[in-house]
CSV table of C-alpha atoms in Angstrom, one decimal:
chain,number,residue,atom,x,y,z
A,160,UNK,CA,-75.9,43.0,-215.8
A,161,UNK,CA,-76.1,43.3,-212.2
A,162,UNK,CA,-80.2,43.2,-211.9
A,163,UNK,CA,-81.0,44.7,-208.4
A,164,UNK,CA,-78.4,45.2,-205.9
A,165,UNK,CA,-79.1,45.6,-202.4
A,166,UNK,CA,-76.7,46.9,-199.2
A,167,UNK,CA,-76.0,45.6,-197.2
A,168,UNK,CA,-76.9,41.8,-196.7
A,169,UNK,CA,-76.5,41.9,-192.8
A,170,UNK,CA,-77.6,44.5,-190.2
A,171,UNK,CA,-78.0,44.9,-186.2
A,172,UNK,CA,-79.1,47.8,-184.9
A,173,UNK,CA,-80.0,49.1,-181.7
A,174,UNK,CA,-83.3,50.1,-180.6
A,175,UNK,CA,-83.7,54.1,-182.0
A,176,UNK,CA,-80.9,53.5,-184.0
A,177,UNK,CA,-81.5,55.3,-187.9
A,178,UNK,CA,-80.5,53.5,-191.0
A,179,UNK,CA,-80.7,53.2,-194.9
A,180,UNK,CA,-81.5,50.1,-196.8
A,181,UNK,CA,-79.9,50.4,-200.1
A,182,UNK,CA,-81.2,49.5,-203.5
A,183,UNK,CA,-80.0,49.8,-207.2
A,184,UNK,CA,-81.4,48.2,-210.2
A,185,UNK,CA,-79.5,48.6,-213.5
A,186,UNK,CA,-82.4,47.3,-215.8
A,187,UNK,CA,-83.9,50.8,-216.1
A,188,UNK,CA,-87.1,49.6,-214.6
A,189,UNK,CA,-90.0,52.0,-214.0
A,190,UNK,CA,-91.4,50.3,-211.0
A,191,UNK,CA,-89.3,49.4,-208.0
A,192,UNK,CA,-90.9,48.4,-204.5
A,193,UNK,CA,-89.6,47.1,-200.9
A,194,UNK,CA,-90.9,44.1,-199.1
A,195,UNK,CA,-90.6,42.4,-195.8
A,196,UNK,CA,-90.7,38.8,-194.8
A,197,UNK,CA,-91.6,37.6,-191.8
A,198,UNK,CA,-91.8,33.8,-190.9
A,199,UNK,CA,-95.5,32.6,-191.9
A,200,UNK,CA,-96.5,35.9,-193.3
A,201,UNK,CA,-95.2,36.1,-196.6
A,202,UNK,CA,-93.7,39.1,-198.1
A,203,UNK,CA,-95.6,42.3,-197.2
A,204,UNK,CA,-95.2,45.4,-199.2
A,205,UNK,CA,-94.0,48.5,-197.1
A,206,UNK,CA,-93.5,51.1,-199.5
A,207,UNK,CA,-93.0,51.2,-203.8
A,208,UNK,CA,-92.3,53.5,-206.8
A,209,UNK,CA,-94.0,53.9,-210.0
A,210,UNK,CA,-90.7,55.9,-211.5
A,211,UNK,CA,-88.5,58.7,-210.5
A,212,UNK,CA,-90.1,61.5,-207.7
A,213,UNK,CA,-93.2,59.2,-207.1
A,214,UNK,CA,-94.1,56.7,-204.1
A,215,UNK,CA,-96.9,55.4,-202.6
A,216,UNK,CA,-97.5,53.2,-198.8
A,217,UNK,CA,-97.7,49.6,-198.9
A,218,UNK,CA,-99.3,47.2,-196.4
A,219,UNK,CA,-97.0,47.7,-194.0
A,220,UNK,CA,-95.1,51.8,-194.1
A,221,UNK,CA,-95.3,52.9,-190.3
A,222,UNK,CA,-91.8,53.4,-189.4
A,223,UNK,CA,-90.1,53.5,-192.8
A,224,UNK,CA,-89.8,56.4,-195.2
A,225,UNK,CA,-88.3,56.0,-199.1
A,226,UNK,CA,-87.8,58.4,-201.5
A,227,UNK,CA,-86.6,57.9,-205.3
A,228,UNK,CA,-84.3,60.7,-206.8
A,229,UNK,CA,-83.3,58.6,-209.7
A,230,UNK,CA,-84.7,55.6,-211.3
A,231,UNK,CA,-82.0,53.1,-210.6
A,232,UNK,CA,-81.8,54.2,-206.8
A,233,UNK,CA,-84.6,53.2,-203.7
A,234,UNK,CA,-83.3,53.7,-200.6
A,235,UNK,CA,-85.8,52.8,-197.9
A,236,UNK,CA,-84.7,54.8,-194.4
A,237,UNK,CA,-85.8,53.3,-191.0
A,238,UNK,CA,-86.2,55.9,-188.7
A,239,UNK,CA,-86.0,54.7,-185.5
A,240,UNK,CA,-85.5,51.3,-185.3
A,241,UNK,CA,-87.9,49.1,-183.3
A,242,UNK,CA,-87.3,45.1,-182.3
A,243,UNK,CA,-90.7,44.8,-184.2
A,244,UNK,CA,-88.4,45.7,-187.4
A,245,UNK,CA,-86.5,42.7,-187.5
A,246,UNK,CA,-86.9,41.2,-190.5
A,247,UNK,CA,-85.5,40.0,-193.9
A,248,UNK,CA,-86.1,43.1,-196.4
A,249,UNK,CA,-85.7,42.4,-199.9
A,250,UNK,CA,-86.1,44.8,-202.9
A,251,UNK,CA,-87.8,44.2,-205.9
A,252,UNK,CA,-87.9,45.9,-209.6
A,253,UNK,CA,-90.4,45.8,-212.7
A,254,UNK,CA,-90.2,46.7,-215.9
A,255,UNK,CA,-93.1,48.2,-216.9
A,256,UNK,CA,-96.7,48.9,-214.8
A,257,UNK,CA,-99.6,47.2,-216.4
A,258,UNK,CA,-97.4,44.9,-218.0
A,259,UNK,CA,-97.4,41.5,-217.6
A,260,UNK,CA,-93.1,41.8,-216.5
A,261,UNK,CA,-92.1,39.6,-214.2
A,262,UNK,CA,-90.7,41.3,-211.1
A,263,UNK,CA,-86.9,40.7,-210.2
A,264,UNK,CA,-85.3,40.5,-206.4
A,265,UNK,CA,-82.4,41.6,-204.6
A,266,UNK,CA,-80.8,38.7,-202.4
A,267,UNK,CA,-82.4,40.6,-199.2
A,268,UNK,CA,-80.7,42.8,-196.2
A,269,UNK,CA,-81.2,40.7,-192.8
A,270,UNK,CA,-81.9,43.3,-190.1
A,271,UNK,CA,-82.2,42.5,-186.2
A,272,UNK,CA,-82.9,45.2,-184.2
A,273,UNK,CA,-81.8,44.1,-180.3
B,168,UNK,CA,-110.1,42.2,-200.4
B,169,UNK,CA,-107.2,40.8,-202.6
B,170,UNK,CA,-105.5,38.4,-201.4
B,171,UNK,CA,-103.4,35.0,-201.9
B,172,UNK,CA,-104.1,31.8,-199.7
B,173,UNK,CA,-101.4,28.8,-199.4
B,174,UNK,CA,-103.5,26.6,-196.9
B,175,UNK,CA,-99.8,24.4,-196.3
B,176,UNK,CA,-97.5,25.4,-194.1
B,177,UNK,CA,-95.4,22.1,-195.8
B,178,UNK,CA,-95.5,19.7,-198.2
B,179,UNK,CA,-93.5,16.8,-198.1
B,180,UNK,CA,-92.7,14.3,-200.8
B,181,UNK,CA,-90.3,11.8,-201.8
B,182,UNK,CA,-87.7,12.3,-204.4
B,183,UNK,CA,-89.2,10.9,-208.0
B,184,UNK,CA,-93.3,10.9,-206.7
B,185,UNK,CA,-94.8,14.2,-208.3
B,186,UNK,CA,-95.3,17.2,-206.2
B,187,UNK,CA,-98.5,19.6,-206.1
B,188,UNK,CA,-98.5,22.7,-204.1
B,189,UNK,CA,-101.2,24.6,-204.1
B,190,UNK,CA,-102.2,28.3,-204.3
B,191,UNK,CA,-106.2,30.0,-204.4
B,192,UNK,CA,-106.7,33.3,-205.0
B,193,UNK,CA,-109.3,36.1,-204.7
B,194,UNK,CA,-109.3,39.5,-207.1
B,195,UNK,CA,-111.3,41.3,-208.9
B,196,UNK,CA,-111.3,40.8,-212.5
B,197,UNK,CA,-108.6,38.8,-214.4
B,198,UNK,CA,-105.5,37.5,-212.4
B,199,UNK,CA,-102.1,37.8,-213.7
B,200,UNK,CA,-100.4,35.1,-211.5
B,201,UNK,CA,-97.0,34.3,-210.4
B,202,UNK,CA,-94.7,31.4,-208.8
B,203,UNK,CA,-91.7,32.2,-206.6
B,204,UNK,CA,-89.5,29.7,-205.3
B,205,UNK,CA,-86.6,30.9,-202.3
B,206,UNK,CA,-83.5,28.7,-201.2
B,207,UNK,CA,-82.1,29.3,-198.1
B,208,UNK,CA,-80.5,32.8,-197.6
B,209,UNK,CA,-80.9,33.7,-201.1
B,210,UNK,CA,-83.8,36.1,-202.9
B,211,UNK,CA,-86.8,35.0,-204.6
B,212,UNK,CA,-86.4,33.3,-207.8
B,213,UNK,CA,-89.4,34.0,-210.5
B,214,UNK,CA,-90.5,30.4,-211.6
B,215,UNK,CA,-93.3,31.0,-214.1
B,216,UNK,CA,-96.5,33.2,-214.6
B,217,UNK,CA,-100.0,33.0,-216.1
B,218,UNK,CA,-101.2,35.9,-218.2
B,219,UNK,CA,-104.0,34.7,-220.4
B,220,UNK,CA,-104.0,31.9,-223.0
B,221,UNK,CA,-103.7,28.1,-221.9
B,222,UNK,CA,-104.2,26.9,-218.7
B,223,UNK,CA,-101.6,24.7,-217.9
B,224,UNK,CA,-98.3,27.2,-217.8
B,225,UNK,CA,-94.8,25.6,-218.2
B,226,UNK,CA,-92.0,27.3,-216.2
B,227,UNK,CA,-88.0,26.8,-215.0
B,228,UNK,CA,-86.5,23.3,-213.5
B,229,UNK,CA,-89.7,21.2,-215.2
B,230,UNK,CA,-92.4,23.1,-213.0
B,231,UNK,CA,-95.8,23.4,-214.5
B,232,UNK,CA,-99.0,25.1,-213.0
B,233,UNK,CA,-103.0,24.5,-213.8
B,234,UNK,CA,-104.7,28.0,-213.7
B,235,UNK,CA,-108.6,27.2,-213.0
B,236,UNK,CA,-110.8,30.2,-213.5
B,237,UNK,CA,-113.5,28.3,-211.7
B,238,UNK,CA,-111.8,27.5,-208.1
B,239,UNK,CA,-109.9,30.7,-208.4
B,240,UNK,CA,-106.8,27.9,-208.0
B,241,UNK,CA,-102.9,28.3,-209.4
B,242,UNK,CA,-101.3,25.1,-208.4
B,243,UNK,CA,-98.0,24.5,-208.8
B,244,UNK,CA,-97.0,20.6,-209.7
B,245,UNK,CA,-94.0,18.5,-210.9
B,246,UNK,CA,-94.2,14.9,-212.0
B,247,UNK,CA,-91.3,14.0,-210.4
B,248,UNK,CA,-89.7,15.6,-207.6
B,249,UNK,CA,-85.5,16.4,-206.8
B,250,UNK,CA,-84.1,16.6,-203.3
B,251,UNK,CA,-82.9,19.5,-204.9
B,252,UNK,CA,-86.1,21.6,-204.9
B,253,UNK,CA,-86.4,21.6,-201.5
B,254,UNK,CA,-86.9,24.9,-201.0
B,255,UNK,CA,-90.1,27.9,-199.9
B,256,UNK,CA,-92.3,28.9,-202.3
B,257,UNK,CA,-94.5,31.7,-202.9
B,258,UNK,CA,-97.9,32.1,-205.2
B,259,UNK,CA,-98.4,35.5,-205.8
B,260,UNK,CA,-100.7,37.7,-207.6
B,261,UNK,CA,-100.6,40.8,-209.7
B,262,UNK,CA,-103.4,43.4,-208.6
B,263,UNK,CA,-103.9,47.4,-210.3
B,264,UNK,CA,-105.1,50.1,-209.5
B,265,UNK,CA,-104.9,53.1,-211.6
B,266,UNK,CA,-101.3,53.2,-212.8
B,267,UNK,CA,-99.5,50.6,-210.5
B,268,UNK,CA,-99.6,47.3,-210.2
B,269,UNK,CA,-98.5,45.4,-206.8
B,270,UNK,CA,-97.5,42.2,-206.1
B,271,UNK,CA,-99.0,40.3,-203.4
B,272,UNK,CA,-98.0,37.2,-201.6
B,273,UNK,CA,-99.1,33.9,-200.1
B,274,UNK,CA,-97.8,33.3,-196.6
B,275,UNK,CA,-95.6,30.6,-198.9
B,276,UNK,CA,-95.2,26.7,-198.5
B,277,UNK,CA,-92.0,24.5,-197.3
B,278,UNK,CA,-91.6,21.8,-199.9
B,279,UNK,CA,-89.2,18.8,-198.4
B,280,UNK,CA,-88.1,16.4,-200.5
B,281,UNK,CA,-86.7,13.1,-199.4
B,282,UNK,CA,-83.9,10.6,-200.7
């Protein structure tokens, strides 16, 4: 049991540069959502799922766009990658909304945009 | 608004004194609470969580946490602290609206423990 994979673990880009984060969860978790953390500020939600076809914005979704064709997939796409981007993104997964699950983490994909 | 305070940057303690680090919150109607911890270069780790029932909630590696309704307050303690949880930690809370329910964080606290 893998829990929630994410691709790849280390990133630069170049300013305007496009790119996929990838995550995969094989718990068959409904709820699946993508953070980013930033020295001092926590983790900041940019975009999440409620199950397969469905997402919603986040704190934080200017300059990111997700989509979710399956529930074990969650790709979040930047679209044109801006130094403000750089950042520690991490993927997290829930069993069951309105639950009282615990949520579980990828091991985060560290992006630097230059 | 919803959110989740940590008002220290870092704690720091010596290896076998207890630790407290501490976490208010602010929602609307009852909290579903949550400890994180995160070692260097690695994801967050869940520690424990308070629901509903008793307020003092028992979680991984001998952490505890006092939920008090009145100071809107989830601290996180340990009676006696390892070198070996240095490490970030996170207080987070559980917040719904209609069908979803999102996780937010506190800006998270550097605990340093020393030999």
């Amino acid at each position: 049991n893998a829990g929630v994979t994410q691709t790849p673990k280390f990133q630069v880009l170049k300013t305007g540069q496009s790119m996929t984060l990838q995550c995969a969860q094989d718990m068959n978790h409904e709820y699946m959502s993508w953070y980013r953390q930033d020295p001092g500020m926590g983790l900041r939600l940019i975009h999440y799922s409620v199950g397969a076809g469905i997402t919603d914005q986040g704190e934080v979704p200017n300059g990111y766009n997700v989509s979710r064709s399956t529930t074990e997939d969650f790709p979040l796409r930047l679209l044109s990658a801006a130094p403000s981007q750089t950042s520690v993104y991490f993927c997290a997964s829930t069993g069951r909304v309105g639950a009282n699950y615990g949520y579980t983490f990828g091991s985060g994909t560290r992006l630097t945009v230059v | 608004a919803q959110s989740v305070a940590q008002p220290e940057d870092q704690v720091n303690v010596a290896e076998g004194n207890p630790l407290t680090v501490k976490c208010t919150y602010s929602v609307s109607g009852n909290p579903y609470l949550f400890w994180y911890v995160q070692y260097p270069n690695r994801g967050l780790q869940f520690l424990l969580k308070y629901i509903t029932g008793d307020n003092l909630v028992k979680g991984s590696y001998g952490f505890e946490a006092e939920f008090n309704k009145s100071q809107t307050s989830f601290h996180l303690k340990k009676p006696s602290a390892l070198v070996s949880d240095s490490a970030l930690y996170f207080c987070a809370v559980r917040v719904f609206s209609g069908n979803t329910g999102k996780l937010i964080f506190g800006q998270g606290t550097t605990l340093q423990v020393k030999p």
